[in-house]
Amino acid sequence: QLVESGGGLVQVGDSLKLSCTTPGDTFSSYSMAWFRQAPGKERDFVAALPWDSRTTLYADSVKGRFTISRDNAKNTVYLQMHSLKPEDTAVYYCAADVSWGGTTPGRYEWWGQGTQVTVSS
């Protein structure tokens, strides 16, 4: 079970940090990712990193503005978002899998319920 938090209503240019936690002692072995889904659109990849954080992967639309990180001691993955734009408005989902899922939603087994991020202009 993944639980996201940290969403909200912000202004253009603001920053926001999302968190995703899960109980248990296997978090450190999961690859983790963030996806987002705007109304009427498909779920899009945002960022991902493997269990050991040896690399990170970002969608072109968020490169240089968003940072994914994890704290295995806290069973938590983060998405730090800066310079937010109206097009970042979406429900943000955390995803996990024991294998490297990359950018493909179907390769992640576990999902959170989502947290709403709204960027107002």
N, CA, C and O atoms as a printed pandas DataFrame, in Angstrom:
     atom_number atom_name residue_name chain_id  residue_number  x_coord  y_coord  z_coord
0              1         N          GLN        A               1    0.849   -1.197    0.000
1              2        CA          GLN        A               1    0.000    0.000    0.000
2              3         C          GLN        A               1    0.879    1.239    0.000
3              4         O          GLN        A               1    1.754    1.391    0.852
4              5         N          LEU        A               2    0.640    2.129   -0.965
5              6        CA          LEU        A               2    1.388    3.372   -1.071
6              7         C          LEU        A               2    0.455    4.525   -0.731
7              8         O          LEU        A               2   -0.707    4.539   -1.139
8              9         N          VAL        A               3    0.971    5.484    0.015
9             10        CA          VAL        A               3    0.167    6.622    0.438
10            11         C          VAL        A               3    0.899    7.906    0.077
11            12         O          VAL        A               3    1.978    8.184    0.599
12            13         N          GLU        A               4    0.303    8.686   -0.821
13            14        CA          GLU        A               4    0.884    9.962   -1.219
14            15         C          GLU        A               4    0.352   11.087   -0.336
15            16         O          GLU        A               4   -0.743   11.003    0.221
16            17         N          SER        A               5    1.145   12.127   -0.226
17            18        CA          SER        A               5    0.727   13.333    0.485
18            19         C          SER        A               5    1.507   14.507   -0.066
19            20         O          SER        A               5    2.490   14.340   -0.788
20            21         N          GLY        A               6    1.049   15.708    0.291
21            22        CA          GLY        A               6    1.779   16.912   -0.067
22            23         C          GLY        A               6    1.182   17.723   -1.200
23            24         O          GLY        A               6    1.672   18.809   -1.508
24            25         N          GLY        A               7    0.130   17.213   -1.823
25            26        CA          GLY        A               7   -0.495   17.966   -2.892
26            27         C          GLY        A               7   -1.209   19.197   -2.360
27            28         O          GLY        A               7   -1.360   19.378   -1.152
28            29         N          GLY        A               8   -1.650   20.049   -3.301
29            30        CA          GLY        A               8   -2.371   21.238   -2.897
30            31         C          GLY        A               8   -2.539   22.213   -4.025
31            32         O          GLY        A               8   -2.232   21.915   -5.179
32            33         N          LEU        A               9   -3.033   23.390   -3.679
33            34        CA          LEU        A               9   -3.240   24.478   -4.626
34            35         C          LEU        A               9   -2.111   25.488   -4.464
35            36         O          LEU        A               9   -1.901   26.025   -3.376
36            37         N          VAL        A              10   -1.388   25.744   -5.549
37            38        CA          VAL        A              10   -0.273   26.682   -5.507
38            39         C          VAL        A              10   -0.377   27.637   -6.690
39            40         O          VAL        A              10   -1.187   27.451   -7.598
40            41         N          GLN        A              11    0.466   28.662   -6.652
41            42        CA          GLN        A              11    0.515   29.638   -7.734
42            43         C          GLN        A              11    1.632   29.277   -8.718
43            44         O          GLN        A              11    2.547   28.518   -8.398
44            45         N          VAL        A              12    1.529   29.835   -9.907
45            46        CA          VAL        A              12    2.579   29.647  -10.907
46            47         C          VAL        A              12    3.926   30.086  -10.327
47            48         O          VAL        A              12    4.040   31.154   -9.726
48            49         N          GLY        A              13    4.938   29.243  -10.519
49            50        CA          GLY        A              13    6.263   29.547  -10.020
50            51         C          GLY        A              13    6.556   29.041   -8.627
51            52         O          GLY        A              13    7.703   29.066   -8.181
52            53         N          ASP        A              14    5.528   28.581   -7.937
53            54        CA          ASP        A              14    5.722   28.059   -6.577
54            55         C          ASP        A              14    6.381   26.677   -6.598
55            56         O          ASP        A              14    6.563   26.062   -7.648
56            57         N          SER        A              15    6.724   26.225   -5.410
57            58        CA          SER        A              15    7.296   24.897   -5.224
58            59         C          SER        A              15    6.380   24.049   -4.350
59            60         O          SER        A              15    5.579   24.565   -3.571
60            61         N          LEU        A              16    6.518   22.749   -4.497
61            62        CA          LEU        A              16    5.719   21.801   -3.723
62            63         C          LEU        A              16    6.510   20.510   -3.623
63            64         O          LEU        A              16    7.215   20.133   -4.559
64            65         N          LYS        A              17    6.394   19.835   -2.495
65            66        CA          LYS        A              17    7.095   18.562   -2.316
66            67         C          LYS        A              17    6.095   17.471   -1.982
67            68         O          LYS        A              17    5.395   17.541   -0.972
68            69         N          LEU        A              18    6.036   16.479   -2.827
69            70        CA          LEU        A              18    5.168   15.333   -2.598
70            71         C          LEU        A              18    5.947   14.225   -1.899
71            72         O          LEU        A              18    7.152   14.068   -2.094
72            73         N          SER        A              19    5.229   13.465   -1.082
73            74        CA          SER        A              19    5.815   12.313   -0.399
74            75         C          SER        A              19    4.966   11.084   -0.658
75            76         O          SER        A              19    3.759   11.175   -0.885
76            77         N          CYS        A              20    5.613    9.943   -0.621
77            78        CA          CYS        A              20    4.909    8.669   -0.785
78            79         C          CYS        A              20    5.546    7.666    0.169
79            80         O          CYS        A              20    6.748    7.408    0.102
80            81         N          THR        A              21    4.749    7.118    1.037
81            82        CA          THR        A              21    5.263    6.167    2.021
82            83         C          THR        A              21    4.552    4.830    1.885
83            84         O          THR        A              21    3.456    4.732    1.333
84            85         N          THR        A              22    5.202    3.823    2.399
85            86        CA          THR        A              22    4.607    2.490    2.414
86            87         C          THR        A              22    5.084    1.755    3.650
87            88         O          THR        A              22    6.243    1.893    4.042
88            89         N          PRO        A              23    4.205    0.971    4.275
89            90        CA          PRO        A              23    4.625    0.211    5.458
90            91         C          PRO        A              23    5.471   -0.989    5.063
91            92         O          PRO        A              23    5.562   -1.333    3.884
92            93         N          GLY        A              24    6.074   -1.608    6.028
93            94        CA          GLY        A              24    6.826   -2.819    5.761
94            95         C          GLY        A              24    8.300   -2.571    5.609
95            96         O          GLY        A              24    8.763   -1.431    5.651
96            97         N          ASP        A              25    9.041   -3.653    5.431
97            98        CA          ASP        A              25   10.483   -3.546    5.383
98            99         C          ASP        A              25   11.064   -3.911    4.033
99           100         O          ASP        A              25   12.247   -4.237    3.936
100          101         N          THR        A              26   10.245   -3.860    2.979
101          102        CA          THR        A              26   10.742   -4.207    1.650
102          103         C          THR        A              26   10.868   -3.004    0.737
103          104         O          THR        A              26   11.251   -3.146   -0.424
104          105         N          PHE        A              27   10.549   -1.814    1.249
105          106        CA          PHE        A              27   10.579   -0.603    0.414
106          107         C          PHE        A              27   11.936   -0.425   -0.238
107          108         O          PHE        A              27   12.021   -0.036   -1.403
108          109         N          SER        A              28   12.990   -0.704    0.497
109          110        CA          SER        A              28   14.333   -0.421   -0.013
110          111         C          SER        A              28   14.681   -1.256   -1.239
111          112         O          SER        A              28   15.663   -0.956   -1.919
112          113         N          SER        A              29   13.914   -2.285   -1.539
113          114        CA          SER        A              29   14.192   -3.129   -2.702
114          115         C          SER        A              29   13.347   -2.763   -3.923
115          116         O          SER        A              29   13.497   -3.371   -4.983
116          117         N          TYR        A              30   12.468   -1.783   -3.784
117          118        CA          TYR        A              30   11.563   -1.418   -4.876
118          119         C          TYR        A              30   12.158   -0.317   -5.748
119          120         O          TYR        A              30   12.859    0.567   -5.255
120          121         N          SER        A              31   11.877   -0.378   -7.035
121          122        CA          SER        A              31   12.047    0.810   -7.858
122          123         C          SER        A              31   10.781    1.636   -7.676
123          124         O          SER        A              31    9.689    1.089   -7.519
124          125         N          MET        A              32   10.934    2.949   -7.697
125          126        CA          MET        A              32    9.833    3.862   -7.407
126          127         C          MET        A              32    9.680    4.868   -8.535
127          128         O          MET        A              32   10.636    5.204   -9.234
128          129         N          ALA        A              33    8.464    5.333   -8.689
129          130        CA          ALA        A              33    8.208    6.297   -9.756
130          131         C          ALA        A              33    7.032    7.193   -9.391
131          132         O          ALA        A              33    6.214    6.866   -8.531
132          133         N          TRP        A              34    6.975    8.317  -10.064
133          134        CA          TRP        A              34    5.833    9.223  -10.005
134          135         C          TRP        A              34    5.239    9.330  -11.408
135          136         O          TRP        A              34    5.956    9.460  -12.400
136          137         N          PHE        A              35    3.920    9.274  -11.461
137          138        CA          PHE        A              35    3.163    9.506  -12.672
138          139         C          PHE        A              35    2.136   10.586  -12.369
139          140         O          PHE        A              35    1.886   10.900  -11.205
140          141         N          ARG        A              36    1.544   11.152  -13.406
141          142        CA          ARG        A              36    0.480   12.129  -13.192
142          143         C          ARG        A              36   -0.584   11.982  -14.272
143          144         O          ARG        A              36   -0.322   11.532  -15.387
144          145         N          GLN        A              37   -1.782   12.377  -13.897
145          146        CA          GLN        A              37   -2.899   12.276  -14.825
146          147         C          GLN        A              37   -3.763   13.520  -14.712
147          148         O          GLN        A              37   -4.337   13.807  -13.661
148          149         N          ALA        A              38   -3.842   14.239  -15.797
149          150        CA          ALA        A              38   -4.707   15.412  -15.869
150          151         C          ALA        A              38   -6.089   14.967  -16.348
151          152         O          ALA        A              38   -6.219   13.906  -16.959
152          153         N          PRO        A              39   -7.121   15.767  -16.075
153          154        CA          PRO        A              39   -8.484   15.394  -16.477
154          155         C          PRO        A              39   -8.577   15.132  -17.975
155          156         O          PRO        A              39   -8.136   15.943  -18.788
156          157         N          GLY        A              40   -9.152   14.001  -18.321
157          158        CA          GLY        A              40   -9.357   13.669  -19.720
158          159         C          GLY        A              40   -8.130   13.189  -20.451
159          160         O          GLY        A              40   -8.179   12.970  -21.661
160          161         N          LYS        A              41   -7.017   13.019  -19.737
161          162        CA          LYS        A              41   -5.775   12.583  -20.365
162          163         C          LYS        A              41   -5.296   11.272  -19.770
163          164         O          LYS        A              41   -5.778   10.825  -18.729
164          165         N          GLU        A              42   -4.331   10.663  -20.461
165          166        CA          GLU        A              42   -3.756    9.418  -19.969
166          167         C          GLU        A              42   -2.773    9.702  -18.834
167          168         O          GLU        A              42   -2.334   10.832  -18.621
168          169         N          ARG        A              43   -2.453    8.636  -18.123
169          170        CA          ARG        A              43   -1.485    8.752  -17.043
170          171         C          ARG        A              43   -0.087    8.839  -17.643
171          172         O          ARG        A              43    0.332    7.954  -18.390
172          173         N          ASP        A              44    0.626    9.901  -17.316
173          174        CA          ASP        A              44    1.929   10.168  -17.893
174          175         C          ASP        A              44    3.055    9.964  -16.884
175          176         O          ASP        A              44    2.901   10.226  -15.691
176          177         N          PHE        A              45    4.173    9.497  -17.387
177          178        CA          PHE        A              45    5.368    9.338  -16.568
178          179         C          PHE        A              45    5.925   10.696  -16.165
179          180         O          PHE        A              45    5.918   11.642  -16.953
180          181         N          VAL        A              46    6.408   10.779  -14.929
181          182        CA          VAL        A              46    7.046   11.999  -14.438
182          183         C          VAL        A              46    8.514   11.745  -14.087
183          184         O          VAL        A              46    9.407   12.405  -14.619
184          185         N          ALA        A              47    8.756   10.794  -13.195
185          186        CA          ALA        A              47   10.119   10.534  -12.743
186          187         C          ALA        A              47   10.209    9.147  -12.122
187          188         O          ALA        A              47    9.213    8.602  -11.648
188          189         N          ALA        A              48   11.422    8.578  -12.130
189          190        CA          ALA        A              48   11.618    7.254  -11.545
190          191         C          ALA        A              48   13.046    7.106  -11.060
191          192         O          ALA        A              48   13.962    7.764  -11.552
192          193         N          LEU        A              49   13.215    6.224  -10.082
193          194        CA          LEU        A              49   14.558    5.870   -9.659
194          195         C          LEU        A              49   14.554    4.451   -9.101
195          196         O          LEU        A              49   13.551    4.009   -8.541
196          197         N          PRO        A              50   15.667    3.734   -9.249
197          198        CA          PRO        A              50   15.734    2.353   -8.772
198          199         C          PRO        A              50   15.945    2.279   -7.268
199          200         O          PRO        A              50   16.029    3.305   -6.594
200          201         N          TRP        A              51   16.029    1.082   -6.754
201          202        CA          TRP        A              51   16.103    0.887   -5.310
202          203         C          TRP        A              51   17.338    1.541   -4.702
203          204         O          TRP        A              51   17.310    1.985   -3.554
204          205         N          ASP        A              52   18.429    1.601   -5.479
205          206        CA          ASP        A              52   19.666    2.143   -4.924
206          207         C          ASP        A              52   19.934    3.572   -5.362
207          208         O          ASP        A              52   21.006    4.112   -5.091
208          209         N          SER        A              53   18.982    4.186   -6.030
209          210        CA          SER        A              53   19.095    5.577   -6.489
210          211         C          SER        A              53   20.308    5.821   -7.377
211          212         O          SER        A              53   20.782    6.955   -7.455
212          213         N          ARG        A              54   20.824    4.797   -8.048
213          214        CA          ARG        A              54   22.038    4.958   -8.839
214          215         C          ARG        A              54   21.799    5.770  -10.101
215          216         O          ARG        A              54   22.745    6.231  -10.739
216          217         N          THR        A              55   20.538    5.944  -10.457
217          218        CA          THR        A              55   20.201    6.759  -11.611
218          219         C          THR        A              55   18.823    7.346  -11.389
219          220         O          THR        A              55   18.071    6.878  -10.534
220          221         N          THR        A              56   18.495    8.358  -12.149
221          222        CA          THR        A              56   17.156    8.930  -12.116
222          223         C          THR        A              56   16.695    9.147  -13.550
223          224         O          THR        A              56   17.500    9.348  -14.460
224          225         N          LEU        A              57   15.409    9.104  -13.722
225          226        CA          LEU        A              57   14.814    9.254  -15.044
226          227         C          LEU        A              57   13.688   10.274  -14.940
227          228         O          LEU        A              57   12.869   10.208  -14.024
228          229         N          TYR        A              58   13.646   11.222  -15.883
229          230        CA          TYR        A              58   12.640   12.278  -15.851
230          231         C          TYR        A              58   11.980   12.441  -17.212
231          232         O          TYR        A              58   12.588   12.215  -18.258
232          233         N          ALA        A              59   10.721   12.839  -17.162
233          234        CA          ALA        A              59   10.057   13.269  -18.383
234          235         C          ALA        A              59   10.675   14.587  -18.829
235          236         O          ALA        A              59   11.090   15.396  -18.000
236          237         N          ASP        A              60   10.734   14.799  -20.133
237          238        CA          ASP        A              60   11.328   16.039  -20.645
238          239         C          ASP        A              60   10.628   17.272  -20.088
239          240         O          ASP        A              60   11.255   18.310  -19.875
240          241         N          SER        A              61    9.333   17.149  -19.857
241          242        CA          SER        A              61    8.548   18.309  -19.423
242          243         C          SER        A              61    8.888   18.772  -18.015
243          244         O          SER        A              61    8.547   19.892  -17.633
244          245         N          VAL        A              62    9.558   17.925  -17.236
245          246        CA          VAL        A              62    9.859   18.292  -15.846
246          247         C          VAL        A              62   11.350   18.369  -15.561
247          248         O          VAL        A              62   11.746   18.747  -14.459
248          249         N          LYS        A              63   12.182   18.019  -16.531
249          250        CA          LYS        A              63   13.627   18.057  -16.309
250          251         C          LYS        A              63   14.081   19.445  -15.902
251          252         O          LYS        A              63   13.684   20.446  -16.498
252          253         N          GLY        A              64   14.918   19.488  -14.881
253          254        CA          GLY        A              64   15.429   20.763  -14.390
254          255         C          GLY        A              64   14.513   21.441  -13.395
255          256         O          GLY        A              64   14.920   22.401  -12.741
256          257         N          ARG        A              65   13.278   20.961  -13.264
257          258        CA          ARG        A              65   12.328   21.561  -12.314
258          259         C          ARG        A              65   11.950   20.597  -11.196
259          260         O          ARG        A              65   11.728   21.022  -10.062
260          261         N          PHE        A              66   11.876   19.313  -11.503
261          262        CA          PHE        A              66   11.463   18.304  -10.527
262          263         C          PHE        A              66   12.656   17.432  -10.149
263          264         O          PHE        A              66   13.553   17.192  -10.956
264          265         N          THR        A              67   12.643   16.964   -8.899
265          266        CA          THR        A              67   13.680   16.044   -8.423
266          267         C          THR        A              67   13.026   14.908   -7.655
267          268         O          THR        A              67   12.253   15.139   -6.725
268          269         N          ILE        A              68   13.340   13.681   -8.050
269          270        CA          ILE        A              68   12.871   12.509   -7.317
270          271         C          ILE        A              68   14.002   12.023   -6.414
271          272         O          ILE        A              68   15.170   12.010   -6.802
272          273         N          SER        A              69   13.628   11.626   -5.210
273          274        CA          SER        A              69   14.621   11.110   -4.266
274          275         C          SER        A              69   13.921   10.130   -3.329
275          276         O          SER        A              69   12.693   10.040   -3.301
276          277         N          ARG        A              70   14.713    9.412   -2.577
277          278        CA          ARG        A              70   14.120    8.456   -1.650
278          279         C          ARG        A              70   14.949    8.386   -0.385
279          280         O          ARG        A              70   16.152    8.647   -0.386
280          281         N          ASP        A              71   14.273    8.026    0.697
281          282        CA          ASP        A              71   14.910    7.793    1.981
282          283         C          ASP        A              71   14.463    6.402    2.414
283          284         O          ASP        A              71   13.366    6.231    2.945
284          285         N          ASN        A              72   15.305    5.428    2.189
285          286        CA          ASN        A              72   14.919    4.049    2.488
286          287         C          ASN        A              72   14.725    3.818    3.984
287          288         O          ASN        A              72   13.968    2.932    4.379
288          289         N          ALA        A              73   15.389    4.591    4.803
289          290        CA          ALA        A              73   15.216    4.448    6.253
290          291         C          ALA        A              73   13.820    4.878    6.689
291          292         O          ALA        A              73   13.312    4.429    7.716
292          293         N          LYS        A              74   13.207    5.756    5.893
293          294        CA          LYS        A              74   11.860    6.249    6.213
294          295         C          LYS        A              74   10.795    5.648    5.308
295          296         O          LYS        A              74    9.626    6.024    5.387
296          297         N          ASN        A              75   11.196    4.706    4.440
297          298        CA          ASN        A              75   10.239    4.096    3.503
298          299         C          ASN        A              75    9.491    5.150    2.697
299          300         O          ASN        A              75    8.283    5.039    2.490
300          301         N          THR        A              76   10.201    6.157    2.250
301          302        CA          THR        A              76    9.550    7.289    1.610
302          303         C          THR        A              76   10.279    7.683    0.326
303          304         O          THR        A              76   11.508    7.693    0.265
304          305         N          VAL        A              77    9.494    8.004   -0.685
305          306        CA          VAL        A              77   10.024    8.593   -1.907
306          307         C          VAL        A              77    9.408    9.985   -2.042
307          308         O          VAL        A              77    8.249   10.203   -1.689
308          309         N          TYR        A              78   10.197   10.909   -2.554
309          310        CA          TYR        A              78    9.782   12.301   -2.653
310          311         C          TYR        A              78    9.779   12.766   -4.101
311          312         O          TYR        A              78   10.475   12.214   -4.953
312          313         N          LEU        A              79    8.982   13.789   -4.356
313          314        CA          LEU        A              79    9.047   14.498   -5.623
314          315         C          LEU        A              79    9.045   15.982   -5.293
315          316         O          LEU        A              79    8.014   16.560   -4.949
316          317         N          GLN        A              80   10.219   16.582   -5.406
317          318        CA          GLN        A              80   10.344   18.021   -5.185
318          319         C          GLN        A              80   10.065   18.723   -6.493
319          320         O          GLN        A              80   10.705   18.444   -7.507
320          321         N          MET        A              81    9.111   19.635   -6.471
321          322        CA          MET        A              81    8.694   20.330   -7.685
322          323         C          MET        A              81    8.930   21.826   -7.530
323          324         O          MET        A              81    8.466   22.443   -6.570
324          325         N          HIS        A              82    9.638   22.389   -8.462
325          326        CA          HIS        A              82    9.903   23.825   -8.480
326          327         C          HIS        A              82    9.352   24.438   -9.769
327          328         O          HIS        A              82    9.061   23.737  -10.738
328          329         N          SER        A              83    9.218   25.774   -9.750
329          330        CA          SER        A              83    8.787   26.511  -10.951
330          331         C          SER        A              83    7.544   25.890  -11.570
331          332         O          SER        A              83    7.488   25.636  -12.773
332          333         N          LEU        A              84    6.558   25.654  -10.729
333          334        CA          LEU        A              84    5.359   24.965  -11.199
334          335         C          LEU        A              84    4.602   25.792  -12.227
335          336         O          LEU        A              84    4.553   27.020  -12.153
336          337         N          LYS        A              85    4.012   25.086  -13.189
337          338        CA          LYS        A              85    3.281   25.694  -14.282
338          339         C          LYS        A              85    1.846   25.179  -14.273
339          340         O          LYS        A              85    1.579   24.124  -13.698
340          341         N          PRO        A              86    0.917   25.899  -14.897
341          342        CA          PRO        A              86   -0.470   25.412  -14.959
342          343         C          PRO        A              86   -0.563   24.016  -15.585
343          344         O          PRO        A              86   -1.427   23.228  -15.199
344          345         N          GLU        A              87    0.300   23.704  -16.532
345          346        CA          GLU        A              87    0.265   22.386  -17.169
346          347         C          GLU        A              87    0.760   21.260  -16.263
347          348         O          GLU        A              87    0.675   20.087  -16.627
348          349         N          ASP        A              88    1.273   21.611  -15.091
349          350        CA          ASP        A              88    1.634   20.586  -14.105
350          351         C          ASP        A              88    0.418   20.138  -13.287
351          352         O          ASP        A              88    0.507   19.190  -12.506
352          353         N          THR        A              89   -0.693   20.808  -13.464
353          354        CA          THR        A              89   -1.903   20.448  -12.735
354          355         C          THR        A              89   -2.349   19.040  -13.104
355          356         O          THR        A              89   -2.564   18.730  -14.275
356          357         N          ALA        A              90   -2.485   18.194  -12.090
357          358        CA          ALA        A              90   -2.850   16.789  -12.308
358          359         C          ALA        A              90   -2.975   16.096  -10.963
359          360         O          ALA        A              90   -2.627   16.649   -9.919
360          361         N          VAL        A              91   -3.477   14.883  -11.015
361          362        CA          VAL        A              91   -3.375   13.994   -9.869
362          363         C          VAL        A              91   -2.044   13.250  -10.010
363          364         O          VAL        A              91   -1.764   12.652  -11.048
364          365         N          TYR        A              92   -1.238   13.296   -8.962
365          366        CA          TYR        A              92    0.078   12.677   -8.978
366          367         C          TYR        A              92    0.017   11.348   -8.233
367          368         O          TYR        A              92   -0.468   11.269   -7.104
368          369         N          TYR        A              93    0.520   10.312   -8.891
369          370        CA          TYR        A              93    0.494    8.963   -8.343
370          371         C          TYR        A              93    1.909    8.448   -8.105
371          372         O          TYR        A              93    2.814    8.669   -8.910
372          373         N          CYS        A              94    2.072    7.771   -7.003
373          374        CA          CYS        A              94    3.298    7.062   -6.678
374          375         C          CYS        A              94    3.136    5.610   -7.104
375          376         O          CYS        A              94    2.058    5.033   -6.958
376          377         N          ALA        A              95    4.203    5.019   -7.631
377          378        CA          ALA        A              95    4.156    3.632   -8.079
378          379         C          ALA        A              95    5.422    2.905   -7.662
379          380         O          ALA        A              95    6.482    3.510   -7.499
380          381         N          ALA        A              96    5.294    1.590   -7.492
381          382        CA          ALA        A              96    6.435    0.786   -7.051
382          383         C          ALA        A              96    6.424   -0.569   -7.718
383          384         O          ALA        A              96    5.375   -1.089   -8.098
384          385         N          ASP        A              97    7.613   -1.132   -7.853
385          386        CA          ASP        A              97    7.729   -2.487   -8.372
386          387         C          ASP        A              97    9.070   -3.063   -7.931
387          388         O          ASP        A              97   10.021   -2.328   -7.665
388          389         N          VAL        A              98    9.127   -4.378   -7.859
389          390        CA          VAL        A              98   10.378   -5.019   -7.464
390          391         C          VAL        A              98   11.403   -4.970   -8.593
391          392         O          VAL        A              98   12.604   -5.080   -8.348
392          393         N          SER        A              99   10.934   -4.805   -9.824
393          394        CA          SER        A              99   11.821   -4.677  -10.966
394          395         C          SER        A              99   11.881   -3.222  -11.414
395          396         O          SER        A              99   11.075   -2.403  -10.970
396          397         N          TRP        A             100   12.812   -2.899  -12.272
397          398        CA          TRP        A             100   12.911   -1.542  -12.819
398          399         C          TRP        A             100   11.775   -1.338  -13.809
399          400         O          TRP        A             100   11.700   -2.000  -14.844
400          401         N          GLY        A             101   10.890   -0.402  -13.465
401          402        CA          GLY        A             101    9.726   -0.182  -14.296
402          403         C          GLY        A             101    9.913    0.876  -15.372
403          404         O          GLY        A             101    9.170    0.914  -16.353
404          405         N          GLY        A             102   10.903    1.729  -15.187
405          406        CA          GLY        A             102   11.124    2.757  -16.183
406          407         C          GLY        A             102    9.961    3.717  -16.305
407          408         O          GLY        A             102    9.402    4.168  -15.306
408          409         N          THR        A             103    9.599    4.027  -17.549
409          410        CA          THR        A             103    8.570    5.028  -17.816
410          411         C          THR        A             103    7.196    4.448  -18.074
411          412         O          THR        A             103    6.254    5.196  -18.336
412          413         N          THR        A             104    7.055    3.135  -18.006
413          414        CA          THR        A             104    5.816    2.470  -18.422
414          415         C          THR        A             104    4.910    2.167  -17.234
415          416         O          THR        A             104    5.301    1.397  -16.358
416          417         N          PRO        A             105    3.719    2.744  -17.177
417          418        CA          PRO        A             105    2.831    2.501  -16.029
418          419         C          PRO        A             105    2.531    1.017  -15.800
419          420         O          PRO        A             105    2.472    0.563  -14.657
420          421         N          GLY        A             106    2.344    0.274  -16.875
421          422        CA          GLY        A             106    1.979   -1.132  -16.758
422          423         C          GLY        A             106    3.044   -2.001  -16.127
423          424         O          GLY        A             106    2.776   -3.153  -15.785
424          425         N          ARG        A             107    4.248   -1.474  -15.965
425          426        CA          ARG        A             107    5.337   -2.255  -15.373
426          427         C          ARG        A             107    5.447   -2.062  -13.868
427          428         O          ARG        A             107    6.337   -2.624  -13.230
428          429         N          TYR        A             108    4.552   -1.274  -13.307
429          430        CA          TYR        A             108    4.549   -1.057  -11.862
430          431         C          TYR        A             108    3.359   -1.801  -11.250
431          432         O          TYR        A             108    2.228   -1.676  -11.720
432          433         N          GLU        A             109    3.625   -2.559  -10.219
433          434        CA          GLU        A             109    2.576   -3.396   -9.626
434          435         C          GLU        A             109    1.737   -2.648   -8.594
435          436         O          GLU        A             109    0.529   -2.861   -8.494
436          437         N          TRP        A             110    2.380   -1.777   -7.832
437          438        CA          TRP        A             110    1.674   -1.124   -6.733
438          439         C          TRP        A             110    1.524    0.371   -7.001
439          440         O          TRP        A             110    2.426    1.024   -7.524
440          441         N          TRP        A             111    0.363    0.889   -6.628
441          442        CA          TRP        A             111    0.027    2.284   -6.853
442          443         C          TRP        A             111   -0.624    2.895   -5.624
443          444         O          TRP        A             111   -1.315    2.223   -4.858
444          445         N          GLY        A             112   -0.383    4.193   -5.458
445          446        CA          GLY        A             112   -1.087    4.929   -4.428
446          447         C          GLY        A             112   -2.416    5.444   -4.956
447          448         O          GLY        A             112   -2.781    5.204   -6.107
448          449         N          GLN        A             113   -3.127    6.154   -4.098
449          450        CA          GLN        A             113   -4.454    6.651   -4.450
450          451         C          GLN        A             113   -4.382    8.010   -5.166
451          452         O          GLN        A             113   -5.376    8.473   -5.726
452          453         N          GLY        A             114   -3.235    8.623   -5.143
453          454        CA          GLY        A             114   -3.049    9.894   -5.829
454          455         C          GLY        A             114   -3.228   11.093   -4.926
455          456         O          GLY        A             114   -3.959   11.046   -3.937
456          457         N          THR        A             115   -2.547   12.168   -5.285
457          458        CA          THR        A             115   -2.700   13.431   -4.583
458          459         C          THR        A             115   -2.821   14.540   -5.626
459          460         O          THR        A             115   -2.071   14.569   -6.602
460          461         N          GLN        A             116   -3.759   15.441   -5.414
461          462        CA          GLN        A             116   -4.056   16.479   -6.400
462          463         C          GLN        A             116   -3.080   17.642   -6.273
463          464         O          GLN        A             116   -2.837   18.157   -5.182
464          465         N          VAL        A             117   -2.533   18.039   -7.403
465          466        CA          VAL        A             117   -1.714   19.249   -7.485
466          467         C          VAL        A             117   -2.391   20.186   -8.473
467          468         O          VAL        A             117   -2.630   19.827   -9.627
468          469         N          THR        A             118   -2.694   21.377   -8.010
469          470        CA          THR        A             118   -3.337   22.370   -8.861
470          471         C          THR        A             118   -2.478   23.630   -8.864
471          472         O          THR        A             118   -2.176   24.195   -7.813
472          473         N          VAL        A             119   -2.092   24.059  -10.062
473          474        CA          VAL        A             119   -1.269   25.253  -10.214
474          475         C          VAL        A             119   -2.128   26.331  -10.855
475          476         O          VAL        A             119   -2.572   26.210  -11.997
476          477         N          SER        A             120   -2.343   27.370  -10.094
477          478        CA          SER        A             120   -3.227   28.444  -10.545
478          479         C          SER        A             120   -2.421   29.591  -11.132
479          480         O          SER        A             120   -1.371   29.972  -10.614
480          481         N          SER        A             121   -2.945   30.131  -12.233
481          482        CA          SER        A             121   -2.284   31.280  -12.846
482          483         C          SER        A             121   -2.988   32.579  -12.436
483          484         O          SER        A             121   -2.576   33.662  -12.852
